[in-house]
Amino acid sequence: MISRKIILFLLLSPVFTRGAQPDNKPDSVHIKKIFEIGETVRKEYAPDKRTAIFQVNTDSTGNVTVETTEPKAVEKLSALMKEKFINATFSINLLPAKSLGEQLFGLVNVSVANIRSNPKNAAELATQTLLGTPLDILKKDGYYYLVRTPDGYISWLDAGAIIFKTALEMEDWKKKDKLIFVDDYGHAFISPDTKSQRISDLVMGDILVNAGKEKGFFKVTYPDGRKGFVAQNQVKDYDKWIKKPAPTPQQMIEIAKTMIGVPYLWGGTSVKGVDCSGFTKTAFFMNGVVIPRDASQQVLVGEPVSVLKSDTLNLDAALKNLKPGDLIFFAGGKNRSPHARVTHVAMYLGNGEFIHAAGQVRINSMRPEAANYDDFETRTVVAARRYIGNIGTAGITPIAKHPAYQPN
């Protein structure tokens, strides 16, 4: 990885060419070319704004600013600018921002944190993340921080939900003895007694540091140092949990069915509420696997399963080829092209049935004669993917091998 100094030198060193402006600020023609080049670079290095940032901006005075999470994109932009004989002085904001100092990491400090599309309370819920989840901190805007979750999703989280860490502090946390909460819901208490004052609520997937046992409870430590007690039967040893063998279809379905009845929530990824891809993401996470966040990202990884004929669902092929635990992807409307925009995902159970979040987590069937077929006819199947048996391939990462969770 090239250093920030080298990047600044590459882009800020003037390239004196024909047509250069005396103050080294581009005119409108050059600005248009700069944006065209920037778009070329963005498509190569940051095609999905949910997981990578590359933005070229200019103000009314002609000052050009580049903000990105991708150092190699800056190198490519500089090379193309020189190749096109465009002279301009740039301001480079390479994320994580230098103003953050050494606290470039964080841990979620609430049971379920709401991550938003913009840095304000009224912004759309983009996704959620759970207590003890490690975060990359990218920049600050008022009370909000731009963060990147272990599944690569980039969006805004309020400061009150984050405990900030240096690289060394984060490495220390990764090495600690931890527990994962495996019950649906629960609480931590100030003493080993369920009638004592509560510290906070807890949900399936929350991670806490193990500080010992006492009277049928584990003593736990929160990211901010709070101490509490959690019933032993609601948690598992984190290290043993992540080192278990790759999940079987039965284990995946077992977790999925525990969420039946959980209400649909756009952006939700917890048992408090899930959207369609938040549901599948949670089912895999509770089996020790990190997968992409959104349905349109989940369809890009895993092994393709043949369920279509002439771009239309072939029920016989689907019933023959699909296996329990496979993911089925749907497009909105009547667009049956394999390139249609994926808007929904479900998990196959077998015998034509699938489980998904639609209004609430529920089971439907793709068989027309089935009593629970009604919802299926309003959706258009465009793809299916097999993750089980392909864990460890691109985009399907065991927590035991995930750099966000494991020590360097």
Tab-separated table of C-alpha atoms in Angstrom:
chain	number	residue	atom	x	y	z
A	1	MET	CA	0.000	0.000	0.000
A	2	ILE	CA	1.428	3.392	-0.908
A	3	SER	CA	1.683	6.032	1.767
A	4	ARG	CA	-0.448	9.155	2.090
A	5	LYS	CA	2.651	11.304	1.406
A	6	ILE	CA	3.324	9.573	-1.900
A	7	ILE	CA	-0.290	9.934	-2.945
A	8	LEU	CA	-0.271	13.624	-2.171
A	9	PHE	CA	2.948	14.093	-4.126
A	10	LEU	CA	1.555	12.290	-7.139
A	11	LEU	CA	-1.595	14.359	-7.270
A	12	LEU	CA	-0.509	17.718	-5.952
A	13	SER	CA	2.627	18.068	-8.050
A	14	PRO	CA	1.597	20.275	-10.984
A	15	VAL	CA	1.741	18.784	-14.452
A	16	PHE	CA	2.536	21.714	-16.713
A	17	THR	CA	1.067	21.052	-20.141
A	18	ARG	CA	-0.491	22.945	-22.947
A	19	GLY	CA	-3.626	24.763	-21.863
A	20	ALA	CA	-2.617	24.870	-18.194
A	21	GLN	CA	-4.348	27.552	-16.150
A	22	PRO	CA	-2.044	30.157	-14.499
A	23	ASP	CA	-3.442	29.404	-11.023
A	24	ASN	CA	-3.405	25.668	-11.722
A	25	LYS	CA	-7.195	25.478	-11.437
A	26	PRO	CA	-9.050	23.682	-14.236
A	27	ASP	CA	-11.511	25.478	-16.478
A	28	SER	CA	-14.977	24.052	-17.240
A	29	VAL	CA	-13.661	21.903	-20.096
A	30	HIS	CA	-10.986	20.368	-17.891
A	31	ILE	CA	-13.456	19.894	-15.036
A	32	LYS	CA	-15.697	17.872	-17.347
A	33	LYS	CA	-12.722	15.714	-18.361
A	34	ILE	CA	-11.726	15.297	-14.718
A	35	PHE	CA	-15.181	13.974	-13.862
A	36	GLU	CA	-15.129	11.641	-16.868
A	37	ILE	CA	-11.768	10.248	-15.794
A	38	GLY	CA	-12.992	10.029	-12.199
A	39	GLU	CA	-16.000	7.998	-13.296
A	40	THR	CA	-13.724	5.601	-15.189
A	41	VAL	CA	-11.616	5.114	-12.065
A	42	ARG	CA	-14.671	4.741	-9.828
A	43	LYS	CA	-16.115	1.963	-12.000
A	44	GLU	CA	-12.852	0.044	-11.716
A	45	TYR	CA	-11.965	0.554	-8.054
A	46	ALA	CA	-15.238	1.465	-6.315
A	47	PRO	CA	-18.134	0.106	-8.410
A	48	ASP	CA	-20.303	-0.474	-5.326
A	49	LYS	CA	-20.598	2.633	-3.141
A	50	ARG	CA	-21.845	0.451	-0.291
A	51	THR	CA	-18.387	-1.091	0.126
A	52	ALA	CA	-15.902	1.401	-1.372
A	53	ILE	CA	-15.738	5.173	-1.790
A	54	PHE	CA	-14.307	7.164	-4.672
A	55	GLN	CA	-15.694	10.658	-5.183
A	56	VAL	CA	-14.366	13.560	-7.243
A	57	ASN	CA	-15.821	16.948	-6.320
A	58	THR	CA	-15.169	20.526	-7.378
A	59	ASP	CA	-16.341	23.832	-5.893
A	60	SER	CA	-17.332	27.082	-7.599
A	61	THR	CA	-13.748	28.321	-7.611
A	62	GLY	CA	-12.439	25.261	-9.451
A	63	ASN	CA	-10.815	23.522	-6.490
A	64	VAL	CA	-10.903	19.745	-7.003
A	65	THR	CA	-11.219	17.282	-4.104
A	66	VAL	CA	-10.858	13.514	-4.251
A	67	GLU	CA	-12.160	11.398	-1.367
A	68	THR	CA	-11.595	7.658	-1.383
A	69	THR	CA	-11.026	4.516	0.627
A	70	GLU	CA	-8.962	3.045	-2.233
A	71	PRO	CA	-5.293	4.143	-2.479
A	72	LYS	CA	-4.791	2.383	-5.804
A	73	ALA	CA	-7.623	4.424	-7.278
A	74	VAL	CA	-5.661	7.577	-6.526
A	75	GLU	CA	-2.638	6.209	-8.361
A	76	LYS	CA	-4.805	5.335	-11.362
A	77	LEU	CA	-6.435	8.776	-11.387
A	78	SER	CA	-3.040	10.476	-11.326
A	79	ALA	CA	-1.771	8.335	-14.197
A	80	LEU	CA	-4.841	9.029	-16.336
A	81	MET	CA	-4.637	12.758	-15.645
A	82	LYS	CA	-1.073	12.864	-16.882
A	83	GLU	CA	-1.953	10.714	-19.865
A	84	LYS	CA	-4.736	13.159	-20.838
A	85	PHE	CA	-2.533	16.232	-20.255
A	86	ILE	CA	-4.860	17.649	-17.605
A	87	ASN	CA	-3.240	19.992	-15.119
A	88	ALA	CA	-4.890	20.566	-11.774
A	89	THR	CA	-4.071	20.783	-8.102
A	90	PHE	CA	-5.991	18.291	-5.978
A	91	SER	CA	-6.915	18.029	-2.367
A	92	ILE	CA	-6.817	14.370	-1.337
A	93	ASN	CA	-8.982	12.969	1.445
A	94	LEU	CA	-7.748	9.405	1.824
A	95	LEU	CA	-9.943	7.497	4.255
A	96	PRO	CA	-9.579	6.812	7.100
A	97	ALA	CA	-9.218	10.557	7.645
A	98	LYS	CA	-5.957	11.782	9.135
A	99	SER	CA	-7.931	13.889	11.637
A	100	LEU	CA	-9.035	10.696	13.430
A	101	GLY	CA	-5.527	10.201	14.796
A	102	GLU	CA	-4.791	6.657	15.926
A	103	GLN	CA	-8.338	5.683	16.875
A	104	LEU	CA	-9.185	4.121	13.545
A	105	PHE	CA	-11.173	1.213	14.948
A	106	GLY	CA	-14.201	0.767	17.143
A	107	LEU	CA	-16.479	-1.693	18.902
A	108	VAL	CA	-20.256	-1.469	18.976
A	109	ASN	CA	-21.390	-0.722	22.527
A	110	VAL	CA	-25.188	-1.285	22.325
A	111	SER	CA	-27.147	-4.479	21.731
A	112	VAL	CA	-28.205	-3.385	18.229
A	113	ALA	CA	-26.740	-0.293	16.549
A	114	ASN	CA	-28.612	1.499	13.773
A	115	ILE	CA	-26.326	2.465	10.898
A	116	ARG	CA	-27.755	5.166	8.637
A	117	SER	CA	-27.337	6.218	5.024
A	118	ASN	CA	-26.436	9.798	6.014
A	119	PRO	CA	-25.014	11.424	9.163
A	120	LYS	CA	-28.301	12.450	10.753
A	121	ASN	CA	-30.922	10.896	12.994
A	122	ALA	CA	-33.695	11.102	10.400
A	123	ALA	CA	-31.693	9.363	7.662
A	124	GLU	CA	-32.723	6.012	6.202
A	125	LEU	CA	-31.688	2.910	8.139
A	126	ALA	CA	-29.021	1.323	5.953
A	127	THR	CA	-28.091	-1.639	8.128
A	128	GLN	CA	-27.552	-2.693	11.730
A	129	THR	CA	-24.698	-4.188	13.666
A	130	LEU	CA	-24.450	-5.923	17.015
A	131	LEU	CA	-22.766	-5.409	20.368
A	132	GLY	CA	-19.066	-6.266	20.196
A	133	THR	CA	-18.858	-5.988	16.404
A	134	PRO	CA	-15.481	-4.565	15.252
A	135	LEU	CA	-15.634	-1.496	13.004
A	136	ASP	CA	-13.246	0.461	10.816
A	137	ILE	CA	-13.667	4.194	11.494
A	138	LEU	CA	-13.315	6.250	8.307
A	139	LYS	CA	-14.260	9.850	9.123
A	140	LYS	CA	-16.320	12.115	11.390
A	141	ASP	CA	-19.221	14.432	10.576
A	142	GLY	CA	-20.694	16.114	13.645
A	143	TYR	CA	-21.980	13.449	16.034
A	144	TYR	CA	-21.765	10.719	13.383
A	145	TYR	CA	-18.902	8.562	12.129
A	146	LEU	CA	-18.563	6.867	8.768
A	147	VAL	CA	-17.843	3.223	9.619
A	148	ARG	CA	-17.161	-0.019	7.766
A	149	THR	CA	-18.603	-3.237	9.173
A	150	PRO	CA	-16.992	-6.707	8.821
A	151	ASP	CA	-19.215	-7.434	5.794
A	152	GLY	CA	-17.681	-4.360	4.133
A	153	TYR	CA	-20.753	-2.129	4.391
A	154	ILE	CA	-19.955	1.593	4.697
A	155	SER	CA	-22.415	3.995	6.326
A	156	TRP	CA	-22.983	6.295	9.325
A	157	LEU	CA	-23.205	5.422	13.021
A	158	ASP	CA	-23.731	7.808	15.936
A	159	ALA	CA	-20.852	8.260	18.353
A	160	GLY	CA	-22.906	7.050	21.309
A	161	ALA	CA	-22.907	3.497	19.929
A	162	ILE	CA	-19.116	3.271	19.417
A	163	ILE	CA	-16.135	2.742	21.702
A	164	PHE	CA	-13.055	3.911	19.806
A	165	LYS	CA	-9.861	1.863	19.707
A	166	THR	CA	-6.315	2.130	18.424
A	167	ALA	CA	-4.874	-0.725	16.388
A	168	LEU	CA	-3.101	-2.095	19.476
A	169	GLU	CA	-6.240	-1.857	21.597
A	170	MET	CA	-8.236	-3.664	18.932
A	171	GLU	CA	-5.653	-6.438	18.723
A	172	ASP	CA	-5.858	-6.797	22.504
A	173	TRP	CA	-9.662	-7.130	22.318
A	174	LYS	CA	-9.418	-9.797	19.608
A	175	LYS	CA	-7.207	-11.898	21.893
A	176	LYS	CA	-9.482	-11.710	24.935
A	177	ASP	CA	-11.618	-14.590	26.162
A	178	LYS	CA	-15.117	-13.773	24.922
A	179	LEU	CA	-18.697	-15.026	24.967
A	180	ILE	CA	-21.417	-14.850	22.310
A	181	PHE	CA	-25.055	-14.477	23.247
A	182	VAL	CA	-27.042	-17.262	21.549
A	183	ASP	CA	-30.510	-16.867	23.036
A	184	ASP	CA	-33.048	-14.759	21.157
A	185	TYR	CA	-33.327	-12.013	23.784
A	186	GLY	CA	-32.055	-11.377	27.273
A	187	HIS	CA	-30.362	-8.970	29.630
A	188	ALA	CA	-27.176	-8.411	31.563
A	189	PHE	CA	-27.602	-7.588	35.255
A	190	ILE	CA	-25.516	-5.709	37.826
A	191	SER	CA	-25.297	-8.838	40.011
A	192	PRO	CA	-25.774	-12.592	39.445
A	193	ASP	CA	-29.507	-12.299	40.010
A	194	THR	CA	-32.197	-11.821	37.341
A	195	LYS	CA	-34.131	-9.609	39.772
A	196	SER	CA	-31.252	-7.152	40.058
A	197	GLN	CA	-30.961	-3.973	38.015
A	198	ARG	CA	-30.415	-4.460	34.296
A	199	ILE	CA	-27.281	-3.227	32.527
A	200	SER	CA	-28.740	-3.540	29.020
A	201	ASP	CA	-30.772	-5.780	26.783
A	202	LEU	CA	-28.948	-8.413	24.699
A	203	VAL	CA	-29.822	-10.146	21.433
A	204	MET	CA	-28.597	-13.156	19.514
A	205	GLY	CA	-25.086	-12.493	18.175
A	206	ASP	CA	-23.912	-9.966	20.782
A	207	ILE	CA	-20.279	-10.451	21.864
A	208	LEU	CA	-18.924	-9.667	25.348
A	209	VAL	CA	-15.635	-10.278	27.147
A	210	ASN	CA	-15.681	-13.187	29.596
A	211	ALA	CA	-14.622	-12.091	33.097
A	212	GLY	CA	-15.358	-15.342	34.942
A	213	LYS	CA	-18.239	-17.330	36.471
A	214	GLU	CA	-20.346	-16.699	39.540
A	215	LYS	CA	-23.507	-18.419	40.842
A	216	GLY	CA	-24.730	-19.744	37.490
A	217	PHE	CA	-23.819	-16.576	35.619
A	218	PHE	CA	-20.929	-15.356	33.532
A	219	LYS	CA	-19.437	-12.052	34.551
A	220	VAL	CA	-19.013	-10.005	31.384
A	221	THR	CA	-17.310	-6.794	30.330
A	222	TYR	CA	-18.747	-4.402	27.749
A	223	PRO	CA	-16.547	-2.519	25.252
A	224	ASP	CA	-16.823	0.616	27.421
A	225	GLY	CA	-15.751	-1.274	30.544
A	226	ARG	CA	-19.165	-1.791	32.163
A	227	LYS	CA	-19.445	-5.013	34.140
A	228	GLY	CA	-22.486	-7.235	34.236
A	229	PHE	CA	-23.774	-10.767	34.675
A	230	VAL	CA	-25.407	-12.986	32.038
A	231	ALA	CA	-27.069	-16.366	32.634
A	232	GLN	CA	-24.719	-19.183	31.601
A	233	ASN	CA	-27.372	-20.944	29.508
A	234	GLN	CA	-27.748	-17.885	27.233
A	235	VAL	CA	-24.147	-17.691	26.032
A	236	LYS	CA	-21.453	-19.872	24.494
A	237	ASP	CA	-17.683	-19.749	24.615
A	238	TYR	CA	-16.797	-17.558	21.609
A	239	ASP	CA	-13.560	-19.343	20.658
A	240	LYS	CA	-15.199	-22.778	20.697
A	241	TRP	CA	-18.211	-21.398	18.821
A	242	ILE	CA	-16.191	-19.971	15.920
A	243	LYS	CA	-14.018	-23.078	15.640
A	244	LYS	CA	-16.909	-25.483	15.132
A	245	PRO	CA	-17.073	-27.220	11.736
A	246	ALA	CA	-18.696	-25.516	8.765
A	247	PRO	CA	-22.482	-25.500	9.214
A	248	THR	CA	-24.682	-28.200	7.779
A	249	PRO	CA	-27.947	-27.360	5.990
A	250	GLN	CA	-29.823	-28.583	9.037
A	251	GLN	CA	-27.926	-26.222	11.359
A	252	MET	CA	-28.537	-23.315	9.016
A	253	ILE	CA	-32.246	-24.005	8.819
A	254	GLU	CA	-32.490	-24.506	12.575
A	255	ILE	CA	-31.216	-20.958	13.184
A	256	ALA	CA	-33.386	-19.553	10.399
A	257	LYS	CA	-36.529	-21.066	11.913
A	258	THR	CA	-35.803	-19.507	15.318
A	259	MET	CA	-36.543	-16.168	13.618
A	260	ILE	CA	-40.022	-17.104	12.379
A	261	GLY	CA	-42.358	-14.260	13.299
A	262	VAL	CA	-39.623	-11.632	13.620
A	263	PRO	CA	-41.054	-8.471	12.016
A	264	TYR	CA	-39.749	-7.079	8.743
A	265	LEU	CA	-37.612	-3.964	9.186
A	266	TRP	CA	-35.910	-2.232	6.268
A	267	GLY	CA	-32.195	-2.251	7.132
A	268	GLY	CA	-32.691	-4.675	10.029
A	269	THR	CA	-30.154	-7.411	10.788
A	270	SER	CA	-31.155	-8.546	14.272
A	271	VAL	CA	-33.934	-10.477	15.973
A	272	LYS	CA	-35.529	-7.118	16.774
A	273	GLY	CA	-36.346	-6.838	13.056
A	274	VAL	CA	-34.861	-7.997	9.763
A	275	ASP	CA	-35.138	-7.249	6.086
A	276	CYS	CA	-34.838	-10.111	3.596
A	277	SER	CA	-31.033	-10.075	3.293
A	278	GLY	CA	-30.589	-9.144	6.949
A	279	PHE	CA	-32.418	-12.378	7.734
A	280	THR	CA	-30.103	-14.550	5.613
A	281	LYS	CA	-27.042	-12.645	6.840
A	282	THR	CA	-28.069	-13.252	10.474
A	283	ALA	CA	-28.721	-16.950	9.880
A	284	PHE	CA	-25.225	-17.366	8.448
A	285	PHE	CA	-23.587	-15.199	11.116
A	286	MET	CA	-25.099	-17.316	13.891
A	287	ASN	CA	-23.486	-20.288	12.154
A	288	GLY	CA	-20.095	-18.571	12.234
A	289	VAL	CA	-20.033	-17.148	8.699
A	290	VAL	CA	-19.910	-13.557	7.392
A	291	ILE	CA	-21.654	-13.014	4.041
A	292	PRO	CA	-22.415	-9.845	2.022
A	293	ARG	CA	-25.062	-7.525	3.429
A	294	ASP	CA	-27.601	-6.968	0.627
A	295	ALA	CA	-29.454	-9.410	-1.633
A	296	SER	CA	-27.929	-7.793	-4.727
A	297	GLN	CA	-24.491	-8.501	-3.228
A	298	GLN	CA	-25.318	-11.974	-1.928
A	299	VAL	CA	-26.314	-13.128	-5.436
A	300	LEU	CA	-22.779	-12.413	-6.681
A	301	VAL	CA	-21.044	-15.019	-4.512
A	302	GLY	CA	-21.375	-18.733	-3.931
A	303	GLU	CA	-22.009	-21.516	-6.435
A	304	PRO	CA	-24.765	-20.974	-9.036
A	305	VAL	CA	-27.662	-23.427	-8.918
A	306	SER	CA	-29.699	-24.001	-12.078
A	307	VAL	CA	-33.374	-23.122	-11.533
A	308	LEU	CA	-34.252	-21.265	-14.774
A	309	LYS	CA	-35.097	-22.198	-18.323
A	310	SER	CA	-35.302	-19.418	-20.917
A	311	ASP	CA	-34.963	-16.892	-18.076
A	312	THR	CA	-38.060	-18.301	-16.348
A	313	LEU	CA	-38.306	-20.433	-13.232
A	314	ASN	CA	-38.383	-24.119	-14.154
A	315	LEU	CA	-40.128	-25.704	-11.185
A	316	ASP	CA	-38.966	-29.222	-12.019
A	317	ALA	CA	-35.329	-28.066	-12.261
A	318	ALA	CA	-35.638	-26.056	-9.060
A	319	LEU	CA	-37.082	-28.963	-7.093
A	320	LYS	CA	-34.377	-31.266	-8.475
A	321	ASN	CA	-31.353	-28.970	-8.119
A	322	LEU	CA	-32.001	-26.909	-5.006
A	323	LYS	CA	-30.732	-28.205	-1.676
A	324	PRO	CA	-31.747	-27.083	1.828
A	325	GLY	CA	-29.785	-23.982	2.830
A	326	ASP	CA	-29.463	-22.643	-0.736
A	327	LEU	CA	-30.405	-19.024	-1.324
A	328	ILE	CA	-33.059	-18.086	-3.877
A	329	PHE	CA	-33.043	-14.604	-5.394
A	330	PHE	CA	-35.951	-12.634	-6.752
A	331	ALA	CA	-36.415	-9.500	-8.844
A	332	GLY	CA	-39.212	-7.005	-8.540
A	333	GLY	CA	-41.873	-6.752	-11.255
A	334	LYS	CA	-41.919	-9.018	-14.281
A	335	ASN	CA	-38.325	-8.618	-15.423
A	336	ARG	CA	-37.158	-12.227	-15.741
A	337	SER	CA	-33.720	-11.511	-17.161
A	338	PRO	CA	-30.805	-12.989	-15.186
A	339	HIS	CA	-29.474	-9.408	-15.176
A	340	ALA	CA	-32.615	-8.043	-13.516
A	341	ARG	CA	-32.097	-6.093	-10.314
A	342	VAL	CA	-32.264	-8.462	-7.352
A	343	THR	CA	-34.603	-7.132	-4.671
A	344	HIS	CA	-35.360	-10.137	-2.460
A	345	VAL	CA	-33.718	-13.294	-1.097
A	346	ALA	CA	-34.999	-16.420	0.627
A	347	MET	CA	-33.484	-19.614	2.050
A	348	TYR	CA	-34.607	-22.938	0.602
A	349	LEU	CA	-35.902	-25.504	3.093
A	350	GLY	CA	-36.664	-28.436	0.801
A	351	ASN	CA	-39.770	-29.874	-0.881
A	352	GLY	CA	-40.434	-26.548	-2.607
A	353	GLU	CA	-40.587	-24.505	0.605
A	354	PHE	CA	-38.472	-21.492	1.494
A	355	ILE	CA	-38.154	-19.176	4.489
A	356	HIS	CA	-37.838	-15.423	4.078
A	357	ALA	CA	-38.546	-12.026	5.621
A	358	ALA	CA	-41.644	-10.536	3.989
A	359	GLY	CA	-43.858	-8.673	6.451
A	360	GLN	CA	-42.354	-11.058	8.980
A	361	VAL	CA	-40.103	-14.085	8.776
A	362	ARG	CA	-42.307	-16.863	7.396
A	363	ILE	CA	-42.383	-19.978	5.240
A	364	ASN	CA	-43.852	-20.106	1.730
A	365	SER	CA	-43.851	-22.609	-1.102
A	366	MET	CA	-43.053	-22.463	-4.795
A	367	ARG	CA	-45.521	-25.289	-5.477
A	368	PRO	CA	-48.777	-23.877	-6.923
A	369	GLU	CA	-50.880	-26.477	-5.126
A	370	ALA	CA	-49.450	-25.588	-1.694
A	371	ALA	CA	-51.578	-23.643	0.783
A	372	ASN	CA	-48.662	-21.274	1.456
A	373	TYR	CA	-47.974	-20.583	-2.232
A	374	ASP	CA	-49.820	-17.234	-2.364
A	375	ASP	CA	-46.806	-14.955	-1.840
A	376	PHE	CA	-44.637	-16.746	-4.391
A	377	GLU	CA	-46.754	-15.814	-7.394
A	378	THR	CA	-46.017	-12.102	-6.826
A	379	ARG	CA	-42.259	-12.633	-7.107
A	380	THR	CA	-39.885	-13.413	-9.947
A	381	VAL	CA	-37.053	-15.899	-9.366
A	382	VAL	CA	-33.896	-14.866	-11.205
A	383	ALA	CA	-31.111	-16.919	-9.562
A	384	ALA	CA	-30.097	-19.350	-6.836
A	385	ARG	CA	-26.765	-19.765	-5.071
A	386	ARG	CA	-25.210	-22.431	-2.861
A	387	TYR	CA	-23.115	-21.155	0.056
A	388	ILE	CA	-22.959	-24.348	2.106
A	389	GLY	CA	-20.013	-26.325	0.775
A	390	ASN	CA	-18.455	-23.104	-0.496
A	391	ILE	CA	-17.621	-21.431	2.817
A	392	GLY	CA	-14.165	-19.917	2.571
A	393	THR	CA	-14.612	-18.820	-1.035
A	394	ALA	CA	-14.830	-15.138	-2.010
A	395	GLY	CA	-17.452	-13.272	0.018
A	396	ILE	CA	-18.324	-16.226	2.286
A	397	THR	CA	-15.872	-15.938	5.171
A	398	PRO	CA	-15.735	-17.970	8.389
A	399	ILE	CA	-15.496	-15.692	11.425
A	400	ALA	CA	-12.562	-17.877	12.515
A	401	LYS	CA	-10.619	-16.540	9.496
A	402	HIS	CA	-12.088	-13.063	9.212
A	403	PRO	CA	-9.462	-10.288	9.730
A	404	ALA	CA	-11.978	-8.031	11.474
A	405	TYR	CA	-12.422	-10.619	14.238
A	406	GLN	CA	-9.098	-12.447	14.347
A	407	PRO	CA	-5.709	-11.177	15.585
A	408	ASN	CA	-3.048	-10.365	13.015
